CSV table of N, CA, C and O in Angstrom, one decimal:
chain,number,residue,atom,x,y,z
A,1,MET,N,8.8,7.4,14.3
A,1,MET,CA,7.6,6.6,13.4
A,1,MET,C,6.6,6.5,14.5
A,1,MET,O,5.4,6.2,13.9
A,2,ARG,N,6.8,6.2,15.7
A,2,ARG,CA,5.6,5.7,16.6
A,2,ARG,C,5.0,6.9,17.1
A,2,ARG,O,3.9,6.8,17.7
A,3,ASN,N,5.3,8.3,16.6
A,3,ASN,CA,4.6,9.5,17.1
A,3,ASN,C,3.8,9.9,16.0
A,3,ASN,O,4.2,10.9,15.3
A,4,ALA,N,2.7,9.2,15.4
A,4,ALA,CA,1.9,9.3,14.3
A,4,ALA,C,1.4,10.8,14.3
A,4,ALA,O,0.9,11.2,15.4
A,5,THR,N,1.5,11.4,13.2
A,5,THR,CA,0.9,12.7,13.0
A,5,THR,C,-0.7,12.5,12.8
A,5,THR,O,-1.4,13.3,13.1
A,6,HIS,N,-1.0,11.4,11.9
A,6,HIS,CA,-2.3,11.1,11.6
A,6,HIS,C,-2.8,9.8,12.3
A,6,HIS,O,-2.0,8.9,12.5
A,7,TRP,N,-4.0,10.0,12.9
A,7,TRP,CA,-4.5,8.7,13.8
A,7,TRP,C,-5.8,8.2,13.2
A,7,TRP,O,-6.8,9.1,13.0
A,8,PRO,N,-6.0,7.0,12.8
A,8,PRO,CA,-7.2,6.3,12.3
A,8,PRO,C,-8.2,6.4,13.3
A,8,PRO,O,-8.1,6.0,14.5
A,9,SER,N,-9.5,6.6,12.9
A,9,SER,CA,-10.7,6.5,13.7
A,9,SER,C,-11.5,5.2,13.3
A,9,SER,O,-12.3,4.8,13.8
A,10,GLU,N,-11.1,4.7,12.0
A,10,GLU,CA,-11.9,3.6,11.4
A,10,GLU,C,-11.1,2.9,10.5
A,10,GLU,O,-10.3,3.5,9.6
A,11,LEU,N,-10.8,1.5,10.5
A,11,LEU,CA,-10.2,0.8,9.5
A,11,LEU,C,-11.1,-0.3,9.1
A,11,LEU,O,-11.3,-1.1,10.0
A,12,ARG,N,-11.5,-0.5,7.8
A,12,ARG,CA,-12.3,-1.8,7.4
A,12,ARG,C,-11.7,-2.1,6.1
A,12,ARG,O,-11.4,-1.5,5.2
A,13,LEU,N,-11.9,-3.5,6.0
A,13,LEU,CA,-11.6,-4.1,4.6
A,13,LEU,C,-13.1,-4.2,4.0
A,13,LEU,O,-14.0,-4.4,4.8
A,14,LYS,N,-13.2,-3.9,2.6
A,14,LYS,CA,-14.5,-3.7,1.9
A,14,LYS,C,-14.3,-4.6,0.6
A,14,LYS,O,-13.0,-4.8,0.3
A,15,GLU,N,-15.2,-4.8,-0.1
A,15,GLU,CA,-15.2,-5.5,-1.4
A,15,GLU,C,-14.3,-6.7,-1.2
A,15,GLU,O,-13.5,-7.0,-2.2
A,16,ASN,N,-14.6,-7.7,-0.3
A,16,ASN,CA,-13.9,-8.8,-0.1
A,16,ASN,C,-12.5,-8.9,-0.2
A,16,ASN,O,-11.8,-9.6,-0.8
A,17,GLY,N,-12.0,-7.7,0.4
A,17,GLY,CA,-10.4,-7.6,0.6
A,17,GLY,C,-9.8,-6.9,-0.4
A,17,GLY,O,-8.7,-6.6,-0.4
A,18,ARG,N,-10.7,-6.3,-1.4
A,18,ARG,CA,-10.0,-5.6,-2.5
A,18,ARG,C,-9.8,-4.1,-2.2
A,18,ARG,O,-9.0,-3.4,-2.9
A,19,VAL,N,-10.3,-3.7,-1.0
A,19,VAL,CA,-10.2,-2.2,-0.8
A,19,VAL,C,-10.0,-2.1,0.9
A,19,VAL,O,-10.8,-2.8,1.5
A,20,LEU,N,-9.0,-1.3,1.3
A,20,LEU,CA,-8.9,-0.8,2.6
A,20,LEU,C,-9.4,0.4,2.8
A,20,LEU,O,-8.9,1.4,2.1
A,21,HIS,N,-10.5,0.7,3.7
A,21,HIS,CA,-11.1,1.9,3.7
A,21,HIS,C,-10.7,2.4,5.2
A,21,HIS,O,-10.8,1.7,6.2
A,22,ILE,N,-10.1,3.7,5.3
A,22,ILE,CA,-9.6,4.1,6.4
A,22,ILE,C,-10.0,5.6,6.6
A,22,ILE,O,-9.9,6.3,5.6
A,23,LYS,N,-10.5,5.9,7.7
A,23,LYS,CA,-11.0,7.3,8.2
A,23,LYS,C,-9.9,7.8,9.2
A,23,LYS,O,-9.5,7.0,10.1
A,24,PHE,N,-9.6,9.0,9.2
A,24,PHE,CA,-8.6,9.7,10.1
A,24,PHE,C,-9.3,10.5,11.0
A,24,PHE,O,-10.2,11.2,10.6
A,25,ASP,N,-8.7,10.8,12.1
A,25,ASP,CA,-9.3,11.7,13.0
A,25,ASP,C,-9.3,13.2,12.6
A,25,ASP,O,-10.2,14.0,13.2
A,26,ASP,N,-8.8,13.6,11.6
A,26,ASP,CA,-8.8,15.0,11.0
A,26,ASP,C,-9.7,15.1,9.9
A,26,ASP,O,-9.8,16.1,9.2
A,27,GLY,N,-10.4,14.1,9.5
A,27,GLY,CA,-11.5,14.1,8.5
A,27,GLY,C,-10.9,13.5,7.3
A,27,GLY,O,-11.8,13.1,6.4
A,28,GLY,N,-9.7,13.1,7.1
A,28,GLY,CA,-9.2,12.4,6.0
A,28,GLY,C,-9.8,11.0,5.9
A,28,GLY,O,-9.9,10.4,6.9
A,29,GLU,N,-10.3,10.7,4.7
A,29,GLU,CA,-10.9,9.4,4.5
A,29,GLU,C,-10.5,8.9,3.1
A,29,GLU,O,-10.5,9.6,2.1
A,30,TYR,N,-9.9,7.5,3.1
A,30,TYR,CA,-9.3,7.1,1.8
A,30,TYR,C,-9.8,5.7,1.6
A,30,TYR,O,-10.1,4.9,2.6
A,31,ALA,N,-10.1,5.2,0.4
A,31,ALA,CA,-10.4,3.9,0.1
A,31,ALA,C,-9.2,3.4,-0.8
A,31,ALA,O,-9.0,3.9,-2.0
A,32,LEU,N,-8.4,2.6,-0.2
A,32,LEU,CA,-7.2,2.4,-0.9
A,32,LEU,C,-7.2,0.8,-1.5
A,32,LEU,O,-7.5,-0.1,-0.6
A,33,ALA,N,-7.0,0.6,-2.7
A,33,ALA,CA,-7.1,-0.6,-3.4
A,33,ALA,C,-6.0,-1.6,-2.9
A,33,ALA,O,-4.9,-1.0,-2.6
A,34,ALA,N,-6.3,-2.8,-2.8
A,34,ALA,CA,-5.3,-3.9,-2.4
A,34,ALA,C,-4.2,-3.8,-3.4
A,34,ALA,O,-3.1,-3.9,-3.0
A,35,GLU,N,-4.4,-3.6,-4.7
A,35,GLU,CA,-3.3,-3.6,-5.6
A,35,GLU,C,-2.4,-2.5,-5.2
A,35,GLU,O,-1.0,-2.6,-5.4
A,36,TYR,N,-2.9,-1.2,-5.1
A,36,TYR,CA,-2.1,0.1,-4.8
A,36,TYR,C,-1.3,-0.3,-3.5
A,36,TYR,O,0.0,0.0,-3.4
A,37,LEU,N,-1.9,-0.7,-2.3
A,37,LEU,CA,-1.1,-1.0,-1.1
A,37,LEU,C,0.0,-2.1,-1.4
A,37,LEU,O,1.1,-1.9,-0.8
A,38,ARG,N,-0.4,-3.2,-2.1
A,38,ARG,CA,0.7,-4.3,-2.3
A,38,ARG,C,1.9,-3.6,-3.2
A,38,ARG,O,3.1,-3.9,-2.9
A,39,VAL,N,1.7,-2.9,-4.2
A,39,VAL,CA,2.8,-2.4,-5.1
A,39,VAL,C,3.6,-1.3,-4.3
A,39,VAL,O,4.6,-0.9,-4.7
A,40,MET,N,2.9,-0.6,-3.3
A,40,MET,CA,3.5,0.4,-2.5
A,40,MET,C,4.1,0.0,-1.1
A,40,MET,O,4.4,0.8,-0.3
A,41,SER,N,4.1,-1.2,-1.0
A,41,SER,CA,4.5,-1.8,0.2
A,41,SER,C,5.9,-1.3,0.7
A,41,SER,O,6.8,-1.2,-0.2
A,42,LEU,N,6.2,-0.8,1.9
A,42,LEU,CA,7.3,-0.4,2.4
A,42,LEU,C,8.4,-1.7,2.7
A,42,LEU,O,9.5,-1.3,3.3
A,43,SER,N,8.1,-2.7,2.3
A,43,SER,CA,9.0,-3.8,2.6
A,43,SER,C,10.2,-3.7,2.0
A,43,SER,O,10.3,-3.1,0.7
A,44,ALA,N,11.4,-4.3,2.4
A,44,ALA,CA,12.6,-4.2,1.8
A,44,ALA,C,12.6,-4.8,0.4
A,44,ALA,O,13.2,-4.5,-0.6
A,45,GLU,N,11.7,-5.9,0.3
A,45,GLU,CA,11.6,-6.7,-0.9
A,45,GLU,C,11.0,-5.8,-2.1
A,45,GLU,O,11.4,-6.1,-3.2
A,46,VAL,N,10.2,-4.8,-1.7
A,46,VAL,CA,9.6,-4.1,-2.8
A,46,VAL,C,10.6,-2.4,-2.8
A,46,VAL,O,10.9,-2.3,-4.1
A,47,GLN,N,10.6,-2.0,-1.8
A,47,GLN,CA,11.5,-0.8,-1.6
A,47,GLN,C,12.9,-0.7,-1.8
A,47,GLN,O,13.6,0.2,-2.1
A,48,GLY,N,13.4,-1.9,-1.4
A,48,GLY,CA,14.9,-2.1,-1.4
A,48,GLY,C,15.4,-1.2,-0.2
A,48,GLY,O,14.8,-0.7,0.7
A,49,HIS,N,16.9,-1.0,-0.3
A,49,HIS,CA,17.5,-0.3,0.8
A,49,HIS,C,17.7,1.1,0.3
A,49,HIS,O,18.3,1.9,1.1
A,50,ARG,N,17.8,1.1,-1.0
A,50,ARG,CA,18.2,2.5,-1.5
A,50,ARG,C,17.1,2.6,-2.7
A,50,ARG,O,16.6,1.8,-3.2
A,51,GLU,N,16.8,3.9,-2.9
A,51,GLU,CA,16.0,4.4,-4.2
A,51,GLU,C,16.4,3.5,-5.4
A,51,GLU,O,15.3,3.0,-6.0
A,52,GLU,N,17.5,3.3,-5.8
A,52,GLU,CA,17.9,2.6,-7.0
A,52,GLU,C,17.6,1.1,-6.8
A,52,GLU,O,17.6,0.3,-7.9
A,53,ASP,N,17.3,0.6,-5.5
A,53,ASP,CA,16.9,-0.8,-5.6
A,53,ASP,C,15.5,-1.1,-5.6
A,53,ASP,O,15.1,-2.2,-5.4
A,54,ARG,N,14.8,0.0,-5.6
A,54,ARG,CA,13.3,-0.1,-5.7
A,54,ARG,C,12.8,-1.0,-6.8
A,54,ARG,O,13.3,-1.0,-7.9
A,55,VAL,N,11.9,-2.0,-6.6
A,55,VAL,CA,11.3,-3.0,-7.5
A,55,VAL,C,9.9,-2.5,-7.8
A,55,VAL,O,9.2,-2.2,-6.9
A,56,THR,N,9.6,-2.5,-9.2
A,56,THR,CA,8.3,-2.3,-9.7
A,56,THR,C,7.7,-3.7,-9.9
A,56,THR,O,8.2,-4.5,-10.5
A,57,VAL,N,6.6,-3.9,-9.2
A,57,VAL,CA,5.8,-5.2,-9.2
A,57,VAL,C,4.6,-5.1,-10.0
A,57,VAL,O,3.7,-4.2,-9.8
A,58,GLY,N,4.6,-5.9,-11.0
A,58,GLY,CA,3.4,-5.9,-11.8
A,58,GLY,C,2.4,-6.9,-11.6
A,58,GLY,O,2.8,-7.9,-10.7
A,59,GLY,N,1.2,-7.1,-12.3
A,59,GLY,CA,0.3,-8.2,-12.2
A,59,GLY,C,-0.3,-8.3,-10.9
A,59,GLY,O,-0.8,-9.4,-10.6
A,60,LYS,N,-0.7,-7.2,-10.1
A,60,LYS,CA,-1.4,-7.2,-8.9
A,60,LYS,C,-2.7,-6.7,-9.0
A,60,LYS,O,-3.4,-6.4,-8.0
A,61,ARG,N,-3.3,-6.5,-10.2
A,61,ARG,CA,-4.6,-5.8,-10.4
A,61,ARG,C,-5.7,-6.6,-9.5
A,61,ARG,O,-6.4,-6.0,-8.9
A,62,ASN,N,-5.8,-7.9,-9.5
A,62,ASN,CA,-6.7,-8.6,-8.7
A,62,ASN,C,-6.2,-9.1,-7.4
A,62,ASN,O,-6.9,-9.9,-6.7
A,63,CYS,N,-5.2,-8.3,-6.8
A,63,CYS,CA,-4.8,-8.6,-5.4
A,63,CYS,C,-5.9,-8.3,-4.5
A,63,CYS,O,-6.7,-7.7,-4.5
A,64,VAL,N,-5.8,-9.2,-3.4
A,64,VAL,CA,-6.8,-9.2,-2.2
A,64,VAL,C,-6.0,-9.1,-0.9
A,64,VAL,O,-4.9,-9.9,-0.8
A,65,ILE,N,-6.5,-8.4,0.0
A,65,ILE,CA,-5.8,-8.3,1.4
A,65,ILE,C,-6.6,-9.3,2.2
A,65,ILE,O,-7.8,-9.6,2.0
A,66,ILE,N,-5.8,-10.4,2.8
A,66,ILE,CA,-6.3,-11.5,3.3
A,66,ILE,C,-6.2,-11.5,4.8
A,66,ILE,O,-6.8,-12.3,5.7
A,67,GLY,N,-5.6,-10.3,5.4
A,67,GLY,CA,-5.3,-10.3,6.8
A,67,GLY,C,-4.9,-8.8,7.1
A,67,GLY,O,-4.1,-8.2,6.3
A,68,VAL,N,-5.3,-8.4,8.4
A,68,VAL,CA,-4.8,-7.0,9.0
A,68,VAL,C,-4.5,-7.2,10.3
A,68,VAL,O,-5.3,-7.7,10.9
A,69,GLU,N,-3.2,-6.9,10.5
A,69,GLU,CA,-2.8,-7.3,12.1
A,69,GLU,C,-2.2,-6.1,12.6
A,69,GLU,O,-1.3,-5.4,12.0
A,70,PRO,N,-2.6,-5.7,13.7
A,70,PRO,CA,-2.1,-4.5,14.3
A,70,PRO,C,-0.5,-4.6,14.8
A,70,PRO,O,-0.1,-5.8,15.1
A,71,VAL,N,0.2,-3.6,14.6
A,71,VAL,CA,1.7,-3.6,14.9
A,71,VAL,C,1.7,-2.4,16.0
A,71,VAL,O,1.8,-1.3,15.7
A,72,GLY,N,1.8,-2.7,17.2
A,72,GLY,CA,1.8,-1.8,18.4
A,72,GLY,C,0.6,-0.9,18.2
A,72,GLY,O,-0.6,-1.4,17.7
A,73,ALA,N,0.8,0.3,18.4
A,73,ALA,CA,-0.4,1.3,18.2
A,73,ALA,C,-0.2,2.2,17.0
A,73,ALA,O,-0.8,3.2,16.9
A,74,TYR,N,0.9,1.9,16.3
A,74,TYR,CA,1.3,2.8,15.2
A,74,TYR,C,1.2,2.3,13.8
A,74,TYR,O,1.3,3.2,12.8
A,75,ALA,N,0.8,1.1,13.6
A,75,ALA,CA,0.8,0.6,12.2
A,75,ALA,C,0.0,-0.8,12.1
A,75,ALA,O,-0.6,-1.3,13.1
A,76,VAL,N,-0.2,-1.3,10.7
A,76,VAL,CA,-0.9,-2.6,10.7
A,76,VAL,C,0.2,-3.2,9.6
A,76,VAL,O,0.8,-2.7,8.9
A,77,ARG,N,0.1,-4.6,9.7
A,77,ARG,CA,0.6,-5.4,8.9
A,77,ARG,C,-0.4,-6.2,8.0
A,77,ARG,O,-1.4,-6.6,8.5
A,78,LEU,N,-0.3,-5.8,6.7
A,78,LEU,CA,-1.3,-6.4,5.7
A,78,LEU,C,-0.7,-7.5,5.1
A,78,LEU,O,0.4,-7.7,4.6
A,79,SER,N,-1.6,-8.6,5.0
A,79,SER,CA,-1.2,-9.8,4.4
A,79,SER,C,-2.0,-9.9,3.1
A,79,SER,O,-3.3,-9.6,3.1
A,80,PHE,N,-1.2,-10.2,2.1
A,80,PHE,CA,-2.1,-10.2,0.7
A,80,PHE,C,-2.0,-11.6,0.3
A,80,PHE,O,-1.3,-12.5,0.6
A,81,ASP,N,-2.9,-12.0,-0.7
A,81,ASP,CA,-3.2,-13.2,-1.3
A,81,ASP,C,-2.1,-13.9,-2.1
A,81,ASP,O,-2.1,-15.1,-2.2
A,82,ASP,N,-1.1,-13.1,-2.3
A,82,ASP,CA,0.2,-13.6,-3.0
A,82,ASP,C,1.2,-14.1,-1.8
A,82,ASP,O,2.4,-14.3,-2.1
A,83,LEU,N,0.6,-14.0,-0.6
A,83,LEU,CA,1.4,-14.4,0.6
A,83,LEU,C,2.6,-13.1,1.1
A,83,LEU,O,3.3,-13.5,1.9
A,84,HIS,N,2.5,-12.2,0.3
A,84,HIS,CA,3.4,-11.0,0.8
A,84,HIS,C,2.8,-10.6,2.1
A,84,HIS,O,1.7,-10.1,2.4
A,85,THR,N,3.7,-10.6,3.2
A,85,THR,CA,3.2,-10.2,4.6
A,85,THR,C,4.3,-9.2,5.2
A,85,THR,O,4.3,-8.9,6.4
A,86,THR,N,5.3,-8.8,4.5
A,86,THR,CA,6.5,-8.1,5.3
A,86,THR,C,6.4,-6.7,5.3
A,86,THR,O,7.3,-6.0,5.8
A,87,GLY,N,5.5,-6.0,4.7
A,87,GLY,CA,5.3,-4.6,4.8
A,87,GLY,C,4.5,-4.2,5.9
A,87,GLY,O,3.4,-4.7,6.3
A,88,ILE,N,5.0,-3.2,6.7
A,88,ILE,CA,4.2,-2.5,7.8
A,88,ILE,C,3.9,-1.2,7.3
A,88,ILE,O,4.5,-0.4,6.7
A,89,PHE,N,2.5,-1.0,7.4
A,89,PHE,CA,1.9,0.2,7.0
A,89,PHE,C,1.7,1.2,8.3
A,89,PHE,O,0.7,0.9,8.9
A,90,THR,N,2.4,2.2,8.6
A,90,THR,CA,2.1,3.1,9.6
A,90,THR,C,1.0,4.0,9.2
A,90,THR,O,0.5,4.1,8.1
A,91,TRP,N,0.5,4.6,10.3
A,91,TRP,CA,-0.8,5.5,10.0
A,91,TRP,C,-0.3,6.5,9.3
A,91,TRP,O,-1.1,7.0,8.2
A,92,ASP,N,0.7,7.1,9.4
A,92,ASP,CA,1.2,8.2,8.5
A,92,ASP,C,1.5,7.9,7.1
A,92,ASP,O,1.0,8.5,6.1
A,93,TYR,N,2.0,6.7,6.9
A,93,TYR,CA,2.2,6.1,5.5
A,93,TYR,C,0.9,5.9,4.7
A,93,TYR,O,0.8,6.3,3.6
A,94,LEU,N,-0.1,5.4,5.5
A,94,LEU,CA,-1.5,5.2,4.9
A,94,LEU,C,-2.0,6.5,4.5
A,94,LEU,O,-2.7,6.6,3.5
A,95,TYR,N,-1.8,7.4,5.5
A,95,TYR,CA,-2.4,8.8,5.1
A,95,TYR,C,-1.7,9.3,4.0
A,95,TYR,O,-2.4,9.8,2.9
A,96,ASP,N,-0.5,9.2,3.9
A,96,ASP,CA,0.2,9.7,2.7
A,96,ASP,C,0.0,9.1,1.4
A,96,ASP,O,-0.2,9.7,0.3
A,97,LEU,N,-0.3,7.8,1.5
A,97,LEU,CA,-0.9,7.1,0.3
A,97,LEU,C,-2.0,7.5,-0.3
A,97,LEU,O,-2.5,7.5,-1.4
A,98,GLY,N,-3.0,7.8,0.7
A,98,GLY,CA,-4.3,8.3,0.4
A,98,GLY,C,-4.3,9.6,-0.3
A,98,GLY,O,-4.7,10.0,-1.3
A,99,ALA,N,-3.5,10.5,0.5
A,99,ALA,CA,-3.3,11.9,0.2
A,99,ALA,C,-2.6,12.2,-1.2
A,99,ALA,O,-3.0,12.9,-2.0
A,100,GLY,N,-1.6,11.2,-1.4
A,100,GLY,CA,-0.8,11.4,-2.6
A,100,GLY,C,-1.0,10.5,-3.7
A,100,GLY,O,-0.4,10.2,-4.7
A,101,PHE,N,-2.2,9.9,-3.6
A,101,PHE,CA,-2.7,8.8,-4.7
A,101,PHE,C,-2.4,9.1,-6.1
A,101,PHE,O,-1.8,8.4,-6.8
A,102,ASP,N,-2.9,10.2,-6.5
A,102,ASP,CA,-2.9,10.5,-7.9
A,102,ASP,C,-1.3,10.7,-8.4
A,102,ASP,O,-1.0,10.1,-9.5
A,103,GLN,N,-0.5,11.3,-7.8
A,103,GLN,CA,1.0,11.4,-8.1
A,103,GLN,C,1.6,10.1,-8.0
A,103,GLN,O,2.3,9.6,-8.8
A,104,LYS,N,1.4,9.3,-7.0
A,104,LYS,CA,2.1,7.9,-6.8
A,104,LYS,C,1.6,7.0,-7.7
A,104,LYS,O,2.3,6.3,-8.3
A,105,TRP,N,0.3,6.9,-8.0
A,105,TRP,CA,-0.4,5.9,-9.0
A,105,TRP,C,0.4,6.3,-10.3
A,105,TRP,O,0.6,5.4,-11.2
A,106,ALA,N,0.2,7.5,-10.8
A,106,ALA,CA,0.7,7.9,-12.2
A,106,ALA,C,2.3,7.4,-12.2
A,106,ALA,O,2.7,6.9,-13.3
A,107,LYS,N,3.1,7.7,-11.2
A,107,LYS,CA,4.4,7.4,-11.2
A,107,LYS,C,4.6,5.9,-11.4
A,107,LYS,O,5.4,5.3,-12.2
A,108,TYR,N,3.8,5.2,-10.6
A,108,TYR,CA,3.9,3.5,-10.8
A,108,TYR,C,3.4,3.1,-12.1
A,108,TYR,O,4.0,2.3,-12.7
A,109,GLU,N,2.3,3.7,-12.8
A,109,GLU,CA,2.0,3.3,-14.1
A,109,GLU,C,2.9,3.7,-15.1
A,109,GLU,O,3.3,2.8,-16.0
A,110,ALA,N,3.8,4.7,-14.8
A,110,ALA,CA,5.0,5.2,-15.8
A,110,ALA,C,6.0,4.2,-15.6
A,110,ALA,O,6.6,3.6,-16.6
A,111,GLU,N,6.3,3.7,-14.4
A,111,GLU,CA,7.4,2.8,-14.2
A,111,GLU,C,6.9,1.3,-14.8
A,111,GLU,O,7.8,0.8,-15.5
A,112,LEU,N,5.8,0.9,-14.6
A,112,LEU,CA,5.3,-0.4,-15.3
A,112,LEU,C,5.5,-0.1,-16.9
A,112,LEU,O,6.2,-1.1,-17.5
A,113,LYS,N,5.1,0.9,-17.5
A,113,LYS,CA,5.3,1.1,-18.9
A,113,LYS,C,6.9,1.1,-19.3
A,113,LYS,O,7.2,0.5,-20.4
A,114,SER,N,7.5,1.9,-18.5
A,114,SER,CA,9.0,2.0,-19.0
A,114,SER,C,9.8,0.7,-18.8
A,114,SER,O,10.8,0.4,-19.5
A,115,LYS,N,9.2,-0.3,-18.0
A,115,LYS,CA,10.0,-1.5,-17.7
A,115,LYS,C,9.2,-2.8,-18.5
A,115,LYS,O,9.6,-3.9,-18.1
A,116,GLY,N,8.3,-2.3,-19.3
A,116,GLY,CA,7.5,-3.4,-20.0
A,116,GLY,C,6.7,-4.3,-19.2
A,116,GLY,O,6.5,-5.7,-19.5
A,117,LEU,N,6.2,-3.7,-18.0
A,117,LEU,CA,5.4,-4.6,-17.2
A,117,LEU,C,3.8,-4.2,-17.3
A,117,LEU,O,3.7,-3.0,-17.8
A,118,ASP,N,2.9,-4.9,-16.7
A,118,ASP,CA,1.5,-4.4,-16.7
A,118,ASP,C,1.0,-4.8,-15.6
A,118,ASP,O,1.4,-5.7,-14.6
A,119,ARG,N,-0.2,-4.4,-15.5
A,119,ARG,CA,-1.0,-4.7,-14.0
A,119,ARG,C,-1.5,-6.0,-14.0
A,119,ARG,O,-2.0,-6.6,-13.1
A,120,ASP,N,-1.7,-6.7,-15.2
A,120,ASP,CA,-2.4,-8.0,-15.2
A,120,ASP,C,-1.2,-9.2,-15.4
A,120,ASP,O,-1.6,-10.3,-14.8
A,121,LYS,N,-0.1,-9.0,-15.9
A,121,LYS,CA,0.9,-10.2,-16.0
A,121,LYS,C,1.8,-9.9,-14.9
A,121,LYS,O,2.5,-8.9,-14.9
A,122,PRO,N,1.9,-11.2,-14.2
A,122,PRO,CA,2.8,-11.0,-13.0
A,122,PRO,C,4.4,-10.8,-13.6
A,122,PRO,O,4.8,-11.2,-14.6
A,123,GLY,N,5.1,-10.0,-12.8
A,123,GLY,CA,6.5,-9.8,-13.1
A,123,GLY,C,7.0,-8.6,-12.3
A,123,GLY,O,6.4,-7.9,-11.8
A,124,GLN,N,8.3,-8.4,-12.4
A,124,GLN,CA,8.8,-7.3,-11.6
A,124,GLN,C,10.2,-7.0,-12.3
A,124,GLN,O,11.0,-7.8,-12.9
A,125,ALA,N,10.6,-5.6,-12.0
A,125,ALA,CA,12.0,-5.2,-12.5
A,125,ALA,C,12.4,-4.1,-11.7
A,125,ALA,O,11.6,-3.3,-10.9
């Protein structure tokens, strides 16, 4: 994990912490919403330790990133306004989130619907 395939050339919080804008040295550039990053966190709290343990988190539409902390030279720890701080986002994972946004977001929205959750009302299943 420490041998990143993708390397950031710029990382900025925009829109008062609602968007993480990241540019990569290969020209990839993504504006990732705080909501998206929060619900896709790689923390055990969200992802579990097995696929069947994955938790779908709702109610994060207005989520804000309140902190960005480097983790070595390979990742950042994002802190969110709901005090979630346990997910580490590697450069490769951030790149994957940006490149795969359409598919990942569609899957997330389908999970919300199938579990009776939504983007505005807090809850998880």
